[in-house]
Coordinates of C-alpha atoms and ligand atoms in Angstrom, one line a residue:
X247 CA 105.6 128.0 161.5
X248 CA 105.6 129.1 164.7
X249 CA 106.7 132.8 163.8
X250 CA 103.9 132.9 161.2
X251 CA 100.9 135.0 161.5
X252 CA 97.2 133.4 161.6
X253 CA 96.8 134.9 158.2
X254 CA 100.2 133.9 156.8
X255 CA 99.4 130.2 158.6
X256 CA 95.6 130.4 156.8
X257 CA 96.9 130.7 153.7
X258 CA 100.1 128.3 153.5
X259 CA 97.4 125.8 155.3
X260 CA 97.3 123.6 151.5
X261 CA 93.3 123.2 152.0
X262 CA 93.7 123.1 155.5
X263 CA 91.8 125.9 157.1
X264 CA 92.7 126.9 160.6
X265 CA 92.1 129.3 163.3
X266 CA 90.1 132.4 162.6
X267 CA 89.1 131.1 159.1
X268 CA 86.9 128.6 160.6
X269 CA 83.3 128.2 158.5
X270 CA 80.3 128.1 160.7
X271 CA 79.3 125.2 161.4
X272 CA 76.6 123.8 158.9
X273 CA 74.3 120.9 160.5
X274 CA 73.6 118.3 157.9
X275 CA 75.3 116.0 156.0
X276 CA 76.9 116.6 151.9
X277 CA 77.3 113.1 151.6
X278 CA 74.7 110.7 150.8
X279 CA 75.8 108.5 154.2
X280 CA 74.4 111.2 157.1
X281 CA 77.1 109.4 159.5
X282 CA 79.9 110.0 156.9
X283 CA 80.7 113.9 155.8
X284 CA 83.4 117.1 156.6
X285 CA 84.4 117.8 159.9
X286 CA 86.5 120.4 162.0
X287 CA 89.1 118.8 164.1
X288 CA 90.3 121.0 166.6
X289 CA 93.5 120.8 168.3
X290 CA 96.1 123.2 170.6
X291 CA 98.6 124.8 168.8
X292 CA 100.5 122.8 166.2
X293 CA 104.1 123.5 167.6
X294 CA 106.1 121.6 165.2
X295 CA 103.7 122.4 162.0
X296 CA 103.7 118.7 161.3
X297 CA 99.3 118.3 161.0
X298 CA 98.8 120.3 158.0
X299 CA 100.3 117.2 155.7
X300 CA 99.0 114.6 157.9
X301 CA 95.4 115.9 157.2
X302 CA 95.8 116.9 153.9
X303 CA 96.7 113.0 152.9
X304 CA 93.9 112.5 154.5
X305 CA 91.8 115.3 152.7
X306 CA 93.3 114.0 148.8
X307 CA 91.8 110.6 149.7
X308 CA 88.6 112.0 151.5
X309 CA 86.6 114.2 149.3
X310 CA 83.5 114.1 150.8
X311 CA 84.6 114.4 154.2
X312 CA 87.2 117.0 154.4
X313 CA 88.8 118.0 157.8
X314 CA 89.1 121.6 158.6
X315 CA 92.1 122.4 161.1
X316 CA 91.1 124.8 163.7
X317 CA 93.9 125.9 166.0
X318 CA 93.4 127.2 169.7
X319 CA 96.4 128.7 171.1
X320 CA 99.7 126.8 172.4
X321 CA 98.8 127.3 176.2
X322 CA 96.7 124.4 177.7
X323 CA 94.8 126.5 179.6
X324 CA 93.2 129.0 177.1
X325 CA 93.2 126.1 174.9
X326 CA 90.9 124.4 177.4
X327 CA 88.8 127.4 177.5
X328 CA 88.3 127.8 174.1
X329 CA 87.2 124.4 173.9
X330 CA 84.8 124.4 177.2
X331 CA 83.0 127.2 175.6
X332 CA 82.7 125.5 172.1
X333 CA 81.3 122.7 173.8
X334 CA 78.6 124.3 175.7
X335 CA 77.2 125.5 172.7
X336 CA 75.8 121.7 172.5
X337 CA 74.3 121.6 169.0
X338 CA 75.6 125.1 167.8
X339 CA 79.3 123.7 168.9
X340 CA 81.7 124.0 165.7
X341 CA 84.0 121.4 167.0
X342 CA 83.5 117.9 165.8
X343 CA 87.0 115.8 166.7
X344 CA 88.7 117.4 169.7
X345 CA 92.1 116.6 170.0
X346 CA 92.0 117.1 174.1
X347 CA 94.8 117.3 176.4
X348 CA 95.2 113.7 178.7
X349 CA 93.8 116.0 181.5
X350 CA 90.4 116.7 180.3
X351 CA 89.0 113.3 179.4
X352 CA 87.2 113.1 182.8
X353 CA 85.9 116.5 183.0
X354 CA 84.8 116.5 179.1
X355 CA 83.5 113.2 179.9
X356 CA 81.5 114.0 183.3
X357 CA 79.8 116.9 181.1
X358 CA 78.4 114.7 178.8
X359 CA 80.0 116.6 175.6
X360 CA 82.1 113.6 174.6
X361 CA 80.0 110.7 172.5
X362 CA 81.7 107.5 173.7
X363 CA 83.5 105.5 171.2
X364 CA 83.4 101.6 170.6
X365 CA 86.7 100.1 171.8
X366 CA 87.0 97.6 168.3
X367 CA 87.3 100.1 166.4
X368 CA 90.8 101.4 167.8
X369 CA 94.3 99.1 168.2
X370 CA 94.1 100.3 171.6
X371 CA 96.5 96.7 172.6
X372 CA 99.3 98.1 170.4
X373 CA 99.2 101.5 172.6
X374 CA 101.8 101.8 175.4
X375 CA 99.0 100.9 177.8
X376 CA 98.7 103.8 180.8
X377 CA 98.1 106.4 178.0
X378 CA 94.8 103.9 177.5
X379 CA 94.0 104.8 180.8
X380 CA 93.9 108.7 180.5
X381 CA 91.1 108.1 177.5
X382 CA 88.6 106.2 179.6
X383 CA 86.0 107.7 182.3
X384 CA 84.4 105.3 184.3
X385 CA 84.9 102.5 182.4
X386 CA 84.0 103.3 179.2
X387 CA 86.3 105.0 176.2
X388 CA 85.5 108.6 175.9
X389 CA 88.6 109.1 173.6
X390 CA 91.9 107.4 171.6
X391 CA 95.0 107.7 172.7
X392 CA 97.1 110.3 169.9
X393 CA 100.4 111.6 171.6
X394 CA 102.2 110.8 175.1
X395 CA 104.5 112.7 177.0
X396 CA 106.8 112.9 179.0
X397 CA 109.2 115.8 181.0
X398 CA 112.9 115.3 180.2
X399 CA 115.5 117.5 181.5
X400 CA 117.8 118.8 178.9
X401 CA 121.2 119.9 179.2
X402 CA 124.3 121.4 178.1
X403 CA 126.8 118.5 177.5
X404 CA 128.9 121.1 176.0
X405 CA 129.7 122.8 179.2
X406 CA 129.0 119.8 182.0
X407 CA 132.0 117.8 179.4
X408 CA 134.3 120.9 180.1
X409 CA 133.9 120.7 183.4
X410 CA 134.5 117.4 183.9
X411 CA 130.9 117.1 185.4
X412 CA 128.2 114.3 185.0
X413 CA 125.1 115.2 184.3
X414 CA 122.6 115.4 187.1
X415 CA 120.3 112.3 188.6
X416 CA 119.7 114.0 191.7
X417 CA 118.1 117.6 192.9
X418 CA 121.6 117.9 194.4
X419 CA 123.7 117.8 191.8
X420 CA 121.7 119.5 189.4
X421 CA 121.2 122.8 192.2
X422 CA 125.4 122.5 192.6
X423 CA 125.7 122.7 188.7
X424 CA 123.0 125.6 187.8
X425 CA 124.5 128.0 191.1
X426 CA 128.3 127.2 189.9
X427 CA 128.6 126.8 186.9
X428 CA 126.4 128.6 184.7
X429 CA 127.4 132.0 185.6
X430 CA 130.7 131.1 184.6
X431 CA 129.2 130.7 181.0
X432 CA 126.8 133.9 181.4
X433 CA 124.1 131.1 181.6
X434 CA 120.8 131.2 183.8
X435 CA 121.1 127.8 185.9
X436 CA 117.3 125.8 185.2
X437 CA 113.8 126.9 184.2
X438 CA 110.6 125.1 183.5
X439 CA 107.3 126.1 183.1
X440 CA 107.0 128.3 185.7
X441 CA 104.0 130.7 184.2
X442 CA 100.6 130.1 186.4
X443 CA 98.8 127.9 183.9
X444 CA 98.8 124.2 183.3
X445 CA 102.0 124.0 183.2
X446 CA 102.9 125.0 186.1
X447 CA 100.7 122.5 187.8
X448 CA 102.8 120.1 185.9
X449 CA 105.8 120.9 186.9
X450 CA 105.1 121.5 190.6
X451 CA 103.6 118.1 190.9
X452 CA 106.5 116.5 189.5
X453 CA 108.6 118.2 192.0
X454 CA 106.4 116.5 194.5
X455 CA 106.5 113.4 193.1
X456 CA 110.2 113.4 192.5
X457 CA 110.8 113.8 196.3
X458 CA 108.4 110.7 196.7
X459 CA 105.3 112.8 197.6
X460 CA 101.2 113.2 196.0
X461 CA 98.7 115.5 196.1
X462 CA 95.3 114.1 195.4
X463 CA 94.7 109.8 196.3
X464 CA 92.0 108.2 195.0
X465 CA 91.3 110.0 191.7
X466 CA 91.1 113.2 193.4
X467 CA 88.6 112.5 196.4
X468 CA 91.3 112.8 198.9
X469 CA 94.1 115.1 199.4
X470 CA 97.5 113.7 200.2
X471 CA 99.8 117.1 199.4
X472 CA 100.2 117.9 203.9
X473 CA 103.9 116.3 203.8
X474 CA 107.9 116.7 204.1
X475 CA 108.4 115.5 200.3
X476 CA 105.9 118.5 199.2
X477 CA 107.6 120.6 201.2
X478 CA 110.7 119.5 200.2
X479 CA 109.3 119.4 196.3
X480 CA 108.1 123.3 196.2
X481 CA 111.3 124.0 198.5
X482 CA 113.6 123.4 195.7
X483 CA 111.8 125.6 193.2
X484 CA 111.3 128.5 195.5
X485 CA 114.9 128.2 196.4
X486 CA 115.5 128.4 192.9
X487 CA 114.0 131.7 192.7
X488 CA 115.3 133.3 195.5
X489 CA 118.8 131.9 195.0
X490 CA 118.9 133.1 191.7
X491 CA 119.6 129.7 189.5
X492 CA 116.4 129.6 188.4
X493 CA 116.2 133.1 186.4
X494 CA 113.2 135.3 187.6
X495 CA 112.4 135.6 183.8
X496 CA 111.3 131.6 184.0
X497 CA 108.4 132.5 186.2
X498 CA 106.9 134.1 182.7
X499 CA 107.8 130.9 180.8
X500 CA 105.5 128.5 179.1
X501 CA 106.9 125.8 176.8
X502 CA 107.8 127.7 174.1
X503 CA 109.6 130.6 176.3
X504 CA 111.6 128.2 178.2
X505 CA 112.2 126.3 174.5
X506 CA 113.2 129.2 172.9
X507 CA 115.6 130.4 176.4
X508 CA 117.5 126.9 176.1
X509 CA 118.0 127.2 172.6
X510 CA 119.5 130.3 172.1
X511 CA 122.0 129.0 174.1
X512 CA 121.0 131.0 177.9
X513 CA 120.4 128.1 180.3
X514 CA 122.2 124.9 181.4
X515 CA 119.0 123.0 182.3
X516 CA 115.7 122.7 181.2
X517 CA 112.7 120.7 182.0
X518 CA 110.5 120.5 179.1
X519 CA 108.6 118.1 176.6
X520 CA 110.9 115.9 174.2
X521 CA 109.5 118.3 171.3
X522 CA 112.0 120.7 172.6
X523 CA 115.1 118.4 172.5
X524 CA 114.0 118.0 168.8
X525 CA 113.9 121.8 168.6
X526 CA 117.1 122.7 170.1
X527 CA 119.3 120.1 168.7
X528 CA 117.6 120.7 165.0
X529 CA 120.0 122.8 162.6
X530 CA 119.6 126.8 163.6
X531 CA 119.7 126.0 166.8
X532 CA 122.6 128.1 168.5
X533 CA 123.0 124.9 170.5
X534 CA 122.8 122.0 168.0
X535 CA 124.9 118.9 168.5
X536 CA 125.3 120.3 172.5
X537 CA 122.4 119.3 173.9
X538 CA 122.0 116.2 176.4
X539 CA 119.1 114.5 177.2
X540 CA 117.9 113.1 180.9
X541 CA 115.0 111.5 182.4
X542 CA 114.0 114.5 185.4
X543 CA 116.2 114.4 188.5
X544 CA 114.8 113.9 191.9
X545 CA 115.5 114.4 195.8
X546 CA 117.7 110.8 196.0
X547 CA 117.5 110.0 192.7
X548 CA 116.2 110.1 189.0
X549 CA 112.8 111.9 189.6
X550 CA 108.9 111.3 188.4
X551 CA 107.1 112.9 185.3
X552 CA 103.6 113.6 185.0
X553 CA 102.0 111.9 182.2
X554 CA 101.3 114.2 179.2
X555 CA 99.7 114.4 175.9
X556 CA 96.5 114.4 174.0
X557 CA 93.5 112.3 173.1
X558 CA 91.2 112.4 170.2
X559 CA 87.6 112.5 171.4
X560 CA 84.2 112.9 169.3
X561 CA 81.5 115.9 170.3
X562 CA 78.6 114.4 171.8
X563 CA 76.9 117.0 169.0
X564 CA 79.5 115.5 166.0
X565 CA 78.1 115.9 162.4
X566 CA 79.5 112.8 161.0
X567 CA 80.3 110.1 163.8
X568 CA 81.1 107.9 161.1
X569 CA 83.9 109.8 159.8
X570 CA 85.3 110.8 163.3
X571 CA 85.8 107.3 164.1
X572 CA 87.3 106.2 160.6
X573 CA 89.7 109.9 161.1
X574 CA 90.7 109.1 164.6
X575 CA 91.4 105.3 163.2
X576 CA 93.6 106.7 160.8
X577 CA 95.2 109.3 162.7
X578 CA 96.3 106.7 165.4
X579 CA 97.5 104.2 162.4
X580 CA 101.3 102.5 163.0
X581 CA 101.9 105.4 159.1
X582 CA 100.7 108.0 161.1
X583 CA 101.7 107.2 164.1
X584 CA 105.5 107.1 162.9
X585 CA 105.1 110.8 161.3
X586 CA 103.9 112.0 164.6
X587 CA 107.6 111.7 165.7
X588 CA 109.6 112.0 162.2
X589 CA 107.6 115.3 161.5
X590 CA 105.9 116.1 164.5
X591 CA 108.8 115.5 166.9
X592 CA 105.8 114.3 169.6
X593 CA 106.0 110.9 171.3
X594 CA 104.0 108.3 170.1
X595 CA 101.1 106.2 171.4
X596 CA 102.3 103.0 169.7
X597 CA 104.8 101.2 171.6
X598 CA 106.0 99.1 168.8
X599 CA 107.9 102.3 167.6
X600 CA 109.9 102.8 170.7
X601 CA 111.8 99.7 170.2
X602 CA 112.1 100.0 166.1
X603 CA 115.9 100.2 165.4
X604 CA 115.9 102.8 162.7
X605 CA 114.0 105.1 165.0
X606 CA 115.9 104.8 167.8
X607 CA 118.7 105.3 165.5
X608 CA 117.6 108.6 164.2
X609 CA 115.7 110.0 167.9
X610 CA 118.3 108.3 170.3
X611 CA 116.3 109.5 173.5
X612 CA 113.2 107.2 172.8
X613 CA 114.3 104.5 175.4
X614 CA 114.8 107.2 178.1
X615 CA 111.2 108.7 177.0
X616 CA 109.7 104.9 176.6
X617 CA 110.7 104.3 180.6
X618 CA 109.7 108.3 181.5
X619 CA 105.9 107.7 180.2
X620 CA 105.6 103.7 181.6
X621 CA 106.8 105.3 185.3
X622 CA 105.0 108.8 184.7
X623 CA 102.2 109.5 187.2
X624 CA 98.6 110.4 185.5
X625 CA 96.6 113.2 187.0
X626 CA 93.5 112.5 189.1
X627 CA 90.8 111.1 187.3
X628 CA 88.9 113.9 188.7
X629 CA 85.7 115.8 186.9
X630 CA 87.3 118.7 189.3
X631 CA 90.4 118.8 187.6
X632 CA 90.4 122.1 186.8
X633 CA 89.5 123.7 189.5
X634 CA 92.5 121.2 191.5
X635 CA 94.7 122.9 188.9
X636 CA 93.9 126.1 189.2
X637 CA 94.4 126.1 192.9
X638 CA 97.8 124.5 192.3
X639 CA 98.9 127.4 190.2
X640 CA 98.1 129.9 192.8
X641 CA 99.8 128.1 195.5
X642 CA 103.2 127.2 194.2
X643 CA 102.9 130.8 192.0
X644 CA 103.4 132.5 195.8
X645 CA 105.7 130.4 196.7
X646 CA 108.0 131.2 194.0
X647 CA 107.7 134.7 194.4
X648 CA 108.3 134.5 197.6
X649 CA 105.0 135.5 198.8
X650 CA 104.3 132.9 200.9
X651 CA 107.0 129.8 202.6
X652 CA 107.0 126.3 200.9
X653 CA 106.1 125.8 204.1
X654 CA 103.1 127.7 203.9
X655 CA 102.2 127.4 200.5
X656 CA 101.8 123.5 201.1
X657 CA 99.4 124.2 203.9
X658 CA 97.5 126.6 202.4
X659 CA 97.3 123.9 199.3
X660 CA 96.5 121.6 201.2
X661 CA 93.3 123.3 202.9
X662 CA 91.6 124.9 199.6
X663 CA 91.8 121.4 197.7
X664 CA 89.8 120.0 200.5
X665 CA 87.7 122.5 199.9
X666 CA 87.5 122.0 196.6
X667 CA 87.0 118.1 196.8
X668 CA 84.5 118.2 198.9
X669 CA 82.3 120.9 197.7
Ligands
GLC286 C1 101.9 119.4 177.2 C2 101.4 118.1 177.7 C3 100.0 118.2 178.4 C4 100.2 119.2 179.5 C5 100.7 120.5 179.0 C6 101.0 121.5 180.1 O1 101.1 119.9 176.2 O2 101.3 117.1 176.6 O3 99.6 117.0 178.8 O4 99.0 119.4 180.2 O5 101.9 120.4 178.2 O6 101.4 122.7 179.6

């Protein structure tokens, strides 16, 4: 779906309406239960096209309370201000279910534009339990747990077999593999998402946490990033850049870019989501059936992912409470929850399903994934968190252009989150 047009995706969207043919929003209930009617569920970009079928099961059995897809784009970051904006509409918001990215619960939260939900209603105990974490704000749940993630780095086993090379567990090994032996091939050495925008907040803090450093302590209040393992963390991107294994054109790269680079067969390594390890080892690929799968390499050792995903929250200004409870029930049911990964290719909250033996028959890297999420470090719990990303960005983005030293860079990081965590 992903080359279709918003029109072409309006129209295959089987009674599922989605972005830019979104009604206005129509206080009042249809049904004769005011708690119980239609709703818009809005959600990022549906990468793997899996929610049209998922809601429209839902919409045969639902009559009276249809759900209306409305997709924001695939970046986090616009996605976030598309949402911000709904929200601050209060009663004129169109939004009713938000499916909200892991890092906004505590700013969405702090607001007051989330309603808070009652823990019963939700198997919250069968969840792989730090994902709970990421949907609570002060105690209370201010969202349900819908998809986790975690980085992987994926790789050609094509080439690293030929070689007579392991794959990589260390920084090291992985820098000695991109520099030697991907020219060899025509290949660019390793990307991420190296584009200043969520993403690249992610994957700069994993290179700090992978060479055993923070940034932020205590859920953002104080800042940790001044040290050698930062240094060392942003060192080995830059480096990267200015060395030439990591391919200039990764600095424009998003998910999707740095998906689409891997798969058409022009990098050895990639950091990405596990969505993209479904993607590139799918038939059409250029690179199915060649495609290894790692949990992220770090400065002595096998690394540390940031904790990904989304959460399904309720608009303090909901129409139909009611339903968004009994939708989010469903959507986080073990059913659903199974086609989240068969057709979604996303990692799922319940951790029954990383240990059921036809799954991990069919999606072989859900043991690596399982162990990536339980050791994957959350971001700050921080109503701030936006403005702590944004500052990240713009940091590490002149460090990788060479604009400013690691060295540097890290400093000057260091300084303007102080700034903003204490203003
Ligand atoms: C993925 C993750 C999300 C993260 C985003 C960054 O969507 O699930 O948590 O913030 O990527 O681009």
């Amino acid at each position: 779906m992903r080359w279709m047009t918003t029109a072409g995706k309006c129209l295959l969207a089987l009674g599922v309406v989605l972005a830019g043919c979104v009604p206005a929003h129509r206080p009042g209930a249809h049904s004769a239960d005011a708690d119980r009617g239609p709703l818009t569920l809005a959600t990022a970009g549906d990468l793997t096209g899996y929610l049209g079928s998922v809601l429209g099961d839902w919409n045969r059995d639902h009559p009276d309370e249809q759900i209306t897809l409305v997709q924001l784009p695939d970046s986090a970051d616009e996605t976030h201000a598309q949402m911000v904006t709904d929200l601050r509409r209060a009663e004129h918001s169109r939004f009713d279910v938000l499916n909200i990215d892991v890092a906004w619960t505590s700013e969405f939260a702090a607001a007051g534009w989330l309603r808070p939900l009652e823990r019963d209603r939700f198997p919250l105990k069968s969840f792989l339990q730090p994902v709970v974490d990421t949907a609570t704000y002060g105690n209370r749940l201010y969202a349900v747990p819908y998809v986790t993630n975690a980085g992987l780095l994926l790789y050609r086993k094509d080439i690293l077999a030929k070689e007579g090379v392991s794959p990589p567990h260390t920084w090291a090994e992985l820098e000695e593999a991109a520099k030697t032996i991907a020219p060899k091939y025509g290949l660019g050495g390793y990307a991420g998402q190296f584009l200043p925008y969520e993403g690249l907040t992610v994957n700069a803090a994993e290179a700090v946490y992978s060479a055993g450093g923070s940034i932020l302590g205590d859920e953002g209040r104080r800042v940790t990033v001044n040290s050698a393992a930062a240094r060392q963390g942003i060192g080995f991107l830059a480096r990267g850049v200015r060395q030439g294994w990591i391919p200039r054109a990764a600095l424009t790269y998003k998910e999707e870019e740095s998906k689409q680079a891997f798969q058409d067969g022009r990098l050895l390594f990639l950091r990405n989501w596990p969505y993209a390890f479904a993607s590139a080892s799918a038939p059409g690929s250029a690179v199915a059936g060649k495609v290894g799968v790692l949990p992220l390499p770090g400065l002595d050792g096998p690394g540390r992912s940031v904790l990904g995903g989304s959460d399904l929250a309720v608009s303090a200004h909901a129409r139909h409470p009611d339903t968004a409870a009994r939708l989010i029930a469903y959507l986080t049911s073990e059913a659903v929850q199974r086609q989240v990964l068969t057709r979604g290719a996303l990692p799922p909250v319940r951790a029954a399903l990383y240990e059921d033996p036809d799954l991990v028959k069919k999606f072989p890297y859900l043991p690596i994934l399982r162990s990536s999420v339980l050791h994957a470090a959350p971001r700050p719990k921080s109503p701030r968190y936006d403005q702590v990303s944004l500052v990240v960005q713009a940091a590490v983005q002149d460090a990788l252009t060479g604009h400013q030293t690691p060295e540097a860079a890290v400093r000057r990081l260091s300084r303007e989150l102080d700034a903003v965590s204490t203003h």
